[in-house]
Structure formats: structure tokens, C-alpha cells
XYZ file of C-alpha atoms in Angstrom:
454
model
C 148.886 184.148 29.962
C 147.243 181.441 27.649
C 147.680 178.801 29.607
C 145.635 180.990 32.829
C 143.290 182.332 29.489
C 142.221 178.780 29.462
C 142.088 177.833 32.785
C 139.636 180.747 33.519
C 137.649 179.544 31.473
C 137.848 175.769 32.051
C 136.925 175.946 35.873
C 133.317 177.430 35.889
C 132.810 174.403 34.091
C 134.137 171.622 35.885
C 132.607 173.351 38.941
C 128.969 172.921 36.722
C 130.177 169.741 36.025
C 131.060 168.720 39.913
C 128.260 170.395 41.125
C 125.511 168.498 38.966
C 127.843 165.280 39.642
C 127.732 165.831 43.436
C 123.322 166.378 43.065
C 123.448 163.020 40.908
C 125.558 161.200 43.830
C 123.533 162.538 46.369
C 120.243 162.106 44.690
C 121.708 158.586 43.987
C 122.417 158.280 48.277
C 118.967 159.880 48.268
C 117.098 157.170 46.630
C 120.052 154.189 48.250
C 118.953 155.655 51.844
C 115.666 155.823 50.880
C 115.833 152.032 50.105
C 118.234 150.793 52.763
C 115.032 152.356 55.257
C 112.833 150.146 53.184
C 114.530 147.200 53.560
C 115.915 147.407 56.986
C 111.495 148.421 57.935
C 110.752 145.555 56.504
C 113.667 143.585 57.875
C 112.242 144.692 61.857
C 108.054 144.904 60.950
C 109.194 141.669 59.902
C 111.165 140.505 63.093
C 107.973 141.454 64.693
C 105.729 139.480 63.078
C 107.984 136.431 63.752
C 108.448 137.150 67.350
C 104.708 138.386 67.665
C 103.980 135.154 66.064
C 106.164 133.535 68.414
C 104.290 135.212 71.752
C 101.039 134.220 70.237
C 102.257 130.342 70.103
C 103.814 130.360 73.614
C 100.480 131.782 74.656
C 98.218 129.401 73.544
C 101.037 126.120 74.241
C 101.696 127.761 78.150
C 97.494 128.133 78.163
C 97.083 124.340 77.266
C 100.262 123.034 79.434
C 98.077 125.272 81.944
C 94.861 124.050 81.473
C 94.988 120.674 80.565
C 98.829 118.953 81.308
C 99.087 115.938 83.561
C 102.945 115.635 83.121
C 101.997 111.820 83.205
C 100.904 112.449 86.397
C 98.361 110.200 86.248
C 100.547 107.300 87.016
C 100.690 108.523 90.427
C 97.021 109.618 91.596
C 94.945 107.235 89.664
C 97.435 104.072 89.304
C 100.017 104.722 92.120
C 96.472 106.749 94.643
C 93.866 104.789 93.577
C 92.461 108.296 93.657
C 90.044 107.302 90.773
C 88.178 104.585 92.246
C 87.232 106.675 95.240
C 85.765 109.283 92.301
C 83.550 107.200 91.107
C 82.345 105.088 94.021
C 81.897 101.288 94.334
C 78.609 101.827 92.229
C 80.249 102.395 89.235
C 83.524 99.711 89.780
C 85.456 101.792 92.039
C 85.424 101.633 95.979
C 83.442 104.012 98.449
C 80.212 106.107 98.156
C 81.938 107.810 95.164
C 82.653 111.541 94.751
C 79.152 113.706 93.423
C 78.887 116.915 91.942
C 77.085 118.195 95.339
C 80.262 116.472 97.058
C 83.080 117.971 94.472
C 81.497 121.104 94.602
C 81.855 121.471 98.034
C 85.402 120.383 98.226
C 85.906 123.326 95.719
C 85.991 121.575 92.653
C 84.728 123.911 89.768
C 82.656 123.357 86.854
C 84.235 124.770 83.700
C 80.690 126.066 81.585
C 81.933 126.743 78.362
C 83.182 122.932 77.918
C 79.844 121.780 78.521
C 77.255 121.166 75.571
C 74.150 123.784 75.336
C 72.122 120.347 76.521
C 73.843 120.034 79.887
C 74.270 124.275 79.909
C 70.134 124.023 79.980
C 69.155 121.123 82.323
C 71.676 122.332 84.926
C 69.602 125.783 84.336
C 66.326 123.436 84.582
C 67.259 121.930 87.647
C 67.017 118.543 86.264
C 71.034 117.951 86.242
C 71.450 114.442 89.280
C 74.028 115.895 91.255
C 73.724 113.263 93.698
C 74.821 111.281 91.411
C 78.855 110.064 90.867
C 77.838 109.497 86.797
C 77.258 113.036 86.459
C 80.847 113.781 88.116
C 82.279 111.176 86.041
C 80.314 112.979 82.671
C 81.778 115.747 83.683
C 85.386 114.505 84.129
C 84.836 112.950 80.498
C 83.948 116.762 79.142
C 87.508 118.859 80.418
C 84.608 119.891 82.605
C 85.935 120.095 86.004
C 89.379 122.482 85.455
C 92.253 120.946 86.715
C 90.431 117.511 87.201
C 91.696 115.127 83.325
C 90.511 111.154 83.479
C 90.777 108.728 81.295
C 88.036 106.250 80.829
C 87.861 102.561 79.913
C 85.532 100.730 77.402
C 82.647 100.150 79.812
C 83.030 103.624 80.650
C 85.034 103.663 84.126
C 87.553 105.468 84.672
C 90.896 103.800 84.747
C 93.735 106.499 85.920
C 92.740 110.148 87.210
C 94.806 113.381 86.955
C 95.789 116.271 88.248
C 97.109 120.068 86.390
C 98.013 123.379 87.269
C 94.060 124.861 87.131
C 93.587 122.728 90.032
C 94.937 125.086 92.991
C 95.322 128.055 90.430
C 92.200 129.443 88.485
C 88.883 129.158 89.615
C 85.052 130.238 87.795
C 82.767 133.373 87.724
C 80.774 131.311 89.411
C 77.965 133.136 86.278
C 75.805 129.769 86.216
C 75.708 129.160 89.492
C 78.004 128.821 92.377
C 81.515 127.038 91.170
C 79.728 126.553 87.889
C 80.646 129.067 85.469
C 84.205 130.805 82.653
C 87.245 129.604 83.716
C 89.385 132.621 85.386
C 93.154 131.036 85.056
C 95.832 132.158 88.087
C 92.777 132.892 90.754
C 94.164 131.523 93.653
C 90.979 128.919 94.677
C 90.452 129.842 98.146
C 86.859 127.370 98.029
C 88.916 124.331 97.507
C 90.373 121.338 99.971
C 93.065 119.945 98.527
C 93.879 118.093 101.462
C 90.795 116.372 101.888
C 90.557 115.714 98.653
C 93.651 113.298 98.622
C 92.403 112.000 101.345
C 89.804 110.334 99.912
C 92.696 108.269 97.970
C 92.170 104.329 98.835
C 95.797 104.229 98.890
C 98.431 106.510 101.092
C 100.824 103.658 102.030
C 103.488 105.756 99.601
C 102.589 108.611 100.433
C 103.156 107.513 104.625
C 106.283 106.093 104.218
C 107.790 108.633 102.784
C 107.302 110.178 105.667
C 107.666 108.052 108.039
C 104.543 107.929 109.477
C 101.300 105.350 109.607
C 97.733 105.801 107.095
C 96.017 107.302 110.268
C 98.763 110.050 110.234
C 98.054 110.695 106.962
C 94.884 111.259 106.635
C 95.285 113.456 109.872
C 97.265 115.918 108.659
C 95.913 116.531 105.010
C 92.278 116.555 106.971
C 93.673 119.769 108.773
C 94.881 121.760 106.322
C 91.332 123.390 105.222
C 90.226 125.232 102.097
C 92.978 126.737 100.399
C 95.309 125.746 102.330
C 98.177 123.397 101.096
C 101.665 122.719 102.737
C 104.909 121.455 99.354
C 106.781 121.308 102.384
C 105.198 118.951 104.340
C 106.841 116.780 101.530
C 110.665 118.795 102.594
C 110.889 118.422 106.108
C 107.894 116.710 107.129
C 106.652 119.037 109.271
C 102.601 118.695 110.054
C 101.934 121.674 112.417
C 102.983 124.791 113.782
C 104.625 124.920 117.026
C 100.957 126.682 118.182
C 99.320 123.167 116.677
C 97.744 124.774 113.408
C 97.987 123.206 110.139
C 101.257 123.807 108.889
C 99.737 124.442 105.321
C 99.649 128.010 103.490
C 97.137 129.444 101.607
C 97.215 128.901 97.584
C 98.467 131.925 95.967
C 97.169 133.480 92.537
C 98.917 132.803 89.966
C 98.788 136.330 88.114
C 99.855 139.725 87.691
C 103.390 138.041 88.552
C 104.951 139.890 85.767
C 108.525 141.593 86.691
C 108.022 139.927 90.041
C 110.800 138.460 91.441
C 110.679 135.937 94.321
C 107.273 134.115 93.203
C 105.907 131.855 96.820
C 105.418 133.011 99.969
C 109.063 132.607 100.751
C 110.988 132.519 97.689
C 111.690 129.407 96.933
C 112.219 130.615 93.174
C 110.976 132.395 90.132
C 107.790 131.061 88.400
C 109.999 128.569 86.353
C 111.598 127.410 89.570
C 108.093 126.996 90.673
C 106.985 125.104 88.467
C 108.889 122.586 87.779
C 109.296 122.539 91.617
C 105.816 121.217 92.251
C 105.024 119.239 88.934
C 107.819 116.809 89.673
C 107.575 117.186 93.813
C 104.316 117.754 94.217
C 102.695 116.719 91.347
C 104.721 114.323 91.139
C 104.709 114.221 87.155
C 107.745 112.412 85.516
C 110.791 115.399 84.574
C 113.782 116.279 85.615
C 114.064 118.917 88.765
C 117.492 119.957 90.225
C 118.257 121.864 93.399
C 120.854 120.623 95.529
C 119.027 122.621 98.197
C 117.053 120.326 99.696
C 120.337 117.723 99.760
C 120.641 118.993 102.656
C 119.074 115.830 105.485
C 119.363 118.930 108.152
C 117.126 121.465 107.442
C 115.139 118.563 104.400
C 115.011 115.202 106.177
C 112.102 113.743 104.158
C 113.420 115.666 100.667
C 117.421 114.706 101.516
C 116.131 111.138 102.003
C 113.561 110.734 98.934
C 116.395 112.153 96.804
C 114.580 115.292 95.948
C 117.382 117.749 95.348
C 118.137 115.727 91.611
C 114.787 113.599 89.800
C 115.251 112.186 86.903
C 112.921 110.609 83.904
C 113.200 109.790 80.699
C 110.959 111.058 78.956
C 111.179 114.020 80.341
C 107.483 115.340 80.417
C 108.208 118.547 82.563
C 111.010 120.066 80.593
C 110.077 120.964 77.115
C 106.390 123.149 78.899
C 108.510 125.101 81.140
C 108.435 128.070 78.600
C 105.240 128.392 77.005
C 103.669 127.774 80.918
C 105.952 130.687 82.549
C 105.252 133.059 79.359
C 101.183 132.312 79.812
C 101.441 133.227 83.583
C 103.261 136.081 83.820
C 100.748 136.958 80.451
C 97.938 136.875 83.043
C 97.380 140.458 84.270
C 95.750 140.691 87.191
C 92.213 141.474 87.508
C 90.463 144.902 87.866
C 88.331 145.334 91.185
C 83.719 145.314 90.159
C 82.446 149.064 89.956
C 81.128 149.804 92.936
C 83.767 147.444 95.356
C 85.504 149.830 97.171
C 85.395 154.091 97.950
C 86.815 155.820 95.638
C 86.911 159.289 97.081
C 88.760 157.560 100.097
C 91.363 155.386 98.138
C 92.358 158.349 96.158
C 93.091 159.961 100.280
C 94.696 156.019 100.547
C 97.583 156.556 97.804
C 98.479 159.657 98.805
C 98.962 157.408 102.297
C 100.358 154.543 100.774
C 103.661 156.261 99.008
C 103.839 159.069 101.982
C 102.910 158.690 105.671
C 102.216 154.467 106.235
C 105.187 154.085 103.342
C 103.781 151.164 102.344
C 105.561 151.918 98.668
C 108.857 151.970 100.651
C 108.414 148.136 99.673
C 105.228 147.263 97.646
C 107.012 149.407 94.698
C 104.325 150.687 91.652
C 103.690 149.428 89.884
C 104.600 146.489 90.796
C 104.247 146.468 94.216
C 106.911 144.674 95.588
C 110.400 145.607 95.577
C 112.515 145.384 92.043
C 115.245 143.294 92.804
C 115.786 141.034 95.611
C 112.101 141.413 96.867
C 112.779 138.914 100.068
C 112.465 140.529 103.768
C 113.441 138.529 107.460
C 110.171 138.139 109.791
C 111.780 140.663 112.703
C 111.644 143.171 109.551
C 107.360 142.805 109.064
C 107.389 141.986 112.843
C 105.906 137.871 112.089
C 107.005 134.209 113.878
C 110.089 132.455 112.287
C 108.350 129.378 111.162
C 107.706 129.444 107.397
C 110.107 131.686 106.668
C 112.581 128.795 108.563
C 111.504 126.178 106.686
C 112.284 127.954 102.548
C 116.466 128.034 101.795
C 116.649 131.907 102.166
C 114.595 131.731 105.178
C 112.768 135.026 104.505
C 109.745 136.599 103.629
C 108.501 137.604 99.669
C 107.072 141.219 99.848
C 103.745 140.151 98.243
C 102.366 141.782 95.031
C 99.654 143.556 95.774
C 97.714 143.896 92.620
C 94.282 142.167 92.550
C 94.318 141.961 95.963
C 90.218 141.663 96.445
C 90.199 138.350 94.265
C 91.242 137.009 97.788
C 90.314 137.749 100.587
C 88.874 134.261 101.446
C 90.486 132.856 103.678
C 92.287 135.952 105.689
C 95.909 137.652 104.564
C 99.615 136.370 104.875
C 100.638 133.203 103.826
C 99.350 131.306 106.353
C 95.651 133.826 106.935
C 96.337 135.253 110.098
C 94.587 138.449 109.821
C 91.207 137.384 108.880
C 90.806 141.404 106.839
C 92.834 143.899 105.113
C 92.011 146.040 108.671
C 94.503 143.265 110.159
C 96.841 143.514 107.905
C 96.610 147.983 107.827
C 96.633 148.457 112.064
C 99.543 145.498 112.534
C 101.495 147.885 110.200
C 100.415 150.956 111.579
C 101.567 149.880 115.558
C 104.956 148.124 113.890
C 106.063 150.945 112.686
C 103.985 153.202 114.801
C 103.129 155.509 112.264
C 100.326 157.244 114.388
C 97.326 156.363 112.087
C 93.590 157.784 112.555
C 90.533 155.527 111.900
C 90.041 158.078 109.294
C 93.762 157.104 107.903
C 93.062 153.276 107.930
C 89.854 153.115 106.196
C 91.399 154.813 103.073
C 94.574 152.877 103.096
C 91.714 149.462 102.942
C 90.099 151.293 100.326
C 93.280 151.990 98.279
C 94.361 148.241 98.928
C 90.317 147.353 97.365
C 90.886 149.548 94.272
C 94.096 147.582 93.533
């Protein structure tokens, strides 16, 4: 009984002690949880800052690569083809008449107004710059004011060599100062650029004629057949200069904006943006890097590439591969530009949006908000109702579902890979017939206005 009385007296005390202890432990645990959460948050924030800093640095590096990197290709365009001599002309130590600013603008080269000294901007506004003097072109190149063109100069001011950059084809300017002169627009397709005519200026095209196995005159004829806004990357793979109907085999230069989330990045789906950057930098720009694609060893489909060993290119040092990651990062960060105010009928576009997603079934392939398929965004020619000439030049033999954002920016030159449809009205009518959609004139107009609004 005495033991029982003692325990009855002690138990409440123990309970109080236990309760106080529990509260103490809970308080400690609560404090530890708070400190742990704070430490976790601090670590997470620190990690995010690191990621943000890395992203910022990659954007800077990628933009610089996009705008200014030649990857060592000046040894081809300058030292081998002597393109710089044609630019400066005989009067400045080169050959021929030279390339004046007026001529440069006429073949689609642009001038970056932000690279110009204030005095030059004023002179351009006042019309006191001699646009017919090749020496002025050299001065602009020396200022890095011609997007896509990089020059190296001798002590006497003459050009020693010249190289090209990504921005040559995939950027333009806003024409804010004058036609062809303004602020850069990275990622926009330069549909004014006559790449073939520019290359055809080179005094020595023997390396190109040797590669293709034809004479110099034939090479120049093919190059001059491309026209503004076109380029034929596959020519140096399969040697096909013309379509069966006699038209050029060159395709329209595509935009390099709005590509985030998009799988394939060329008209016929050779590969992703990283692949295409490596392909172009090595095989088209003739930079010095490493490139591997055994598909190009197929001598039946790609006789020129197979003969040249284009499927396995090695250079030391490699001036291209270290730049691909940041270049891709920058390109994927370039958003498609919004259409100018008043450039489309907003009310009609709203009706068009409904048609796009329902009756016209456009969104089956052009899935919003990417406006291409998430995944393998490729189709056989028969699925889109066109011939297979261009698709047959690619390894997959298909056409990509082109993303539609910013479609309004590249209406010049037509639509599809080769510009076969002159207007968006023609594109809509093509699908109306192909899929028997039964769209009336008002429906087709509404769809066009919606496409212009993207």
C-alpha cells in the first residue's frame, strides 16, 4: 500500500516533467526545423543565383558567338577564295570594281547603326557619306558594323582577309536610320541577302568547282541562280543545283528565333539546332572544328560529301565545338517577335483562332503554343501535298512542321521551304483543297489574319 501511495504521488510529477520535456524537445526541434529550412532556402537561393549567373554568362557568350565568331573561316573566304580582294576592288589593292555600300546594301548586307560613331550617323542622316566608294565599305567592316562580315586589315588600311559569321544569314536590322541601316535583329531571316551573288564575287572559286567536279563558269551560274533570301546547303552534299523543273534547288533562309521547345530546326529535319550549328560552321562556313555524321558517308545519296569526307571532320585546335553550347543557349532564348500594332485584323484573327483549332484542324500538327508537334515533328511529302525533291535530299526524307510564331516577319520570298506559295492566302487555300476543309472566303481570310497575329 505504501508503494502504491508513493507511485500515485510521484506519477503526476513525472507527467509534468515529461510534458515539460516534450515541450522543450518540440521547441528545440521547431528551432532546428526553422534553421534547417532557412539553410535549405539559403542553399537553394545560392544555387539559383549560380544558375542565373551561368545563364547570363552563356547568353553573353552565345550572343558574341552568333554576332562575331568566324570559327577561323577567314582562311577559306579570304586566304583561299580571296573574297576580300573583290570587296576592296582594284583601286584599294584588290581586283575588280570593289563593293561600295550601295552595292552591299543591294545584295542584302546590312549596317548596324549601334556600331557607328555619332559623326558617321550624322553624316548618313545628312546624306554626306559617299555610298559609291568601296573605301567606305572597308571602313564599315573595320567598325564591325556589317552584320555577318569580319575583316582583318593590313597596316596600310587594306583588307588582309575576311570571314563570315552566323549573323550574315540569320539577322537583319530594323531600318530605323535608312533601308538596310538600323539596330540589329538577331534571329530574323535575312530575306534580302543574295548569298550566291556574294560568293560569286570571289576571284578564286576553284576549291568549290573542284569539290563539285564542274568548271568555274558552272559554279558561278549556279550561285547566281539562288536569288535573294536563298541558300543551298545540300549542294555541297549531293551536287544537285536545280530541281527537275529547272528552278534553283536553293531554299529560303529560315528564321532562328522562337525555336525553344522545337525538336527539329531545319526545313527537312537534319537535326537539332546544335547539330545544324555544327554542320553549318564546319561544312558551309568552312570554320575549323570537329563534326561527325556518318549519314553523309552514303555515296549514293551524298556523293559530294562522301568523296570529301564531310561525315567525319577533324581539326586541331577545334574552334567550333567549345562555342556550340552557349550559341545554342542564346538562339533558344531569342523569342519570336510580336506583330506590329495594326498589322492584322484583331476581330478576324479571333475567329481565325477558333477555326485554326477546330474546323481547319491546323492545330493537329501546329500544336499551340509551340505551333509544331512536341516530339518528332516530321511528315512525308504526301502528308502535306507537295513533291519530295527537297525532302529526298535529307536523311529522313521528310519535311518539318515549321513553327508559326513570328510568321509575319518572313512573308518576303514566299512560304514553305522554297517559297512556292507567294502569300499566306495561297497556303490556306492549299490546305483547304488538300484536306477538303470546305472553308469559305471569310473563313480563309480569318485564318490568314490569325496567322499574321502569331
